[in-house]
Amino acid sequence: MFTSREALHFSSSFFREFFNGSGREAEIIEFLDVTVEAARTALPKALPPKP
């Protein structure tokens, strides 16, 4: 699981730039990759099982 700070970091570019102190293009691409991977692992666990 992620801490609330990590969740904000992954979900918002504003908070990401705030925590990192920068918003370089390479970091944005890396951020998108991390976000997609986090969604792939977190969403199936968070969703209720199919009937």
PDB file of C-alpha atoms in Angstrom:
ATOM      1  CA  MET A   1       0.000   0.000   0.000  1.00  0.00           C
ATOM      2  CA  PHE A   2       0.989   3.606  -0.484  1.00  0.00           C
ATOM      3  CA  THR A   3       1.177   6.369   2.098  1.00  0.00           C
ATOM      4  CA  SER A   4      -1.066   9.383   1.531  1.00  0.00           C
ATOM      5  CA  ARG A   5       1.955  11.382   0.352  1.00  0.00           C
ATOM      6  CA  GLU A   6       2.846   8.690  -2.200  1.00  0.00           C
ATOM      7  CA  ALA A   7      -0.768   8.533  -3.395  1.00  0.00           C
ATOM      8  CA  LEU A   8      -0.788  12.293  -3.961  1.00  0.00           C
ATOM      9  CA  HIS A   9       2.584  12.033  -5.677  1.00  0.00           C
ATOM     10  CA  PHE A  10       1.326   9.375  -8.105  1.00  0.00           C
ATOM     11  CA  SER A  11      -2.090  10.899  -8.764  1.00  0.00           C
ATOM     12  CA  SER A  12      -1.369  14.592  -9.199  1.00  0.00           C
ATOM     13  CA  SER A  13       1.248  16.355 -11.285  1.00  0.00           C
ATOM     14  CA  PHE A  14       0.903  19.407  -9.034  1.00  0.00           C
ATOM     15  CA  PHE A  15       1.852  17.462  -5.917  1.00  0.00           C
ATOM     16  CA  ARG A  16       4.545  15.603  -7.821  1.00  0.00           C
ATOM     17  CA  GLU A  17       6.225  18.869  -8.784  1.00  0.00           C
ATOM     18  CA  PHE A  18       5.698  20.162  -5.246  1.00  0.00           C
ATOM     19  CA  PHE A  19       7.407  17.158  -3.646  1.00  0.00           C
ATOM     20  CA  ASN A  20      10.201  16.909  -6.237  1.00  0.00           C
ATOM     21  CA  GLY A  21      10.787  20.608  -6.699  1.00  0.00           C
ATOM     22  CA  SER A  22      10.792  20.154 -10.483  1.00  0.00           C
ATOM     23  CA  GLY A  23       8.641  18.962 -13.347  1.00  0.00           C
ATOM     24  CA  ARG A  24      11.010  17.775 -16.039  1.00  0.00           C
ATOM     25  CA  GLU A  25       9.666  16.022 -19.132  1.00  0.00           C
ATOM     26  CA  ALA A  26      11.443  12.735 -18.403  1.00  0.00           C
ATOM     27  CA  GLU A  27       9.924  12.635 -14.935  1.00  0.00           C
ATOM     28  CA  ILE A  28       6.452  13.170 -16.389  1.00  0.00           C
ATOM     29  CA  ILE A  29       6.886  10.169 -18.691  1.00  0.00           C
ATOM     30  CA  GLU A  30       8.183   8.088 -15.780  1.00  0.00           C
ATOM     31  CA  PHE A  31       5.233   9.312 -13.686  1.00  0.00           C
ATOM     32  CA  LEU A  32       2.754   8.076 -16.313  1.00  0.00           C
ATOM     33  CA  ASP A  33       4.434   4.666 -16.400  1.00  0.00           C
ATOM     34  CA  VAL A  34       4.290   4.413 -12.612  1.00  0.00           C
ATOM     35  CA  THR A  35       0.652   5.526 -12.568  1.00  0.00           C
ATOM     36  CA  VAL A  36      -0.392   2.906 -15.122  1.00  0.00           C
ATOM     37  CA  GLU A  37       1.487   0.176 -13.259  1.00  0.00           C
ATOM     38  CA  ALA A  38      -0.014   1.238  -9.922  1.00  0.00           C
ATOM     39  CA  ALA A  39      -3.515   1.171 -11.414  1.00  0.00           C
ATOM     40  CA  ARG A  40      -2.948  -2.310 -12.843  1.00  0.00           C
ATOM     41  CA  THR A  41      -1.940  -3.683  -9.452  1.00  0.00           C
ATOM     42  CA  ALA A  42      -4.250  -1.687  -7.161  1.00  0.00           C
ATOM     43  CA  LEU A  43      -7.565  -1.724  -9.038  1.00  0.00           C
ATOM     44  CA  PRO A  44      -8.092  -5.500  -9.264  1.00  0.00           C
ATOM     45  CA  LYS A  45      -7.502  -5.743  -5.502  1.00  0.00           C
ATOM     46  CA  ALA A  46      -9.844  -2.839  -4.729  1.00  0.00           C
ATOM     47  CA  LEU A  47     -12.756  -3.991  -6.892  1.00  0.00           C
ATOM     48  CA  PRO A  48     -15.282  -6.438  -5.451  1.00  0.00           C
ATOM     49  CA  PRO A  49     -15.213  -9.953  -6.906  1.00  0.00           C
ATOM     50  CA  LYS A  50     -17.460 -10.668  -9.875  1.00  0.00           C
ATOM     51  CA  PRO A  51     -20.596 -12.668  -9.026  1.00  0.00           C
TER      52      PRO A  51
END
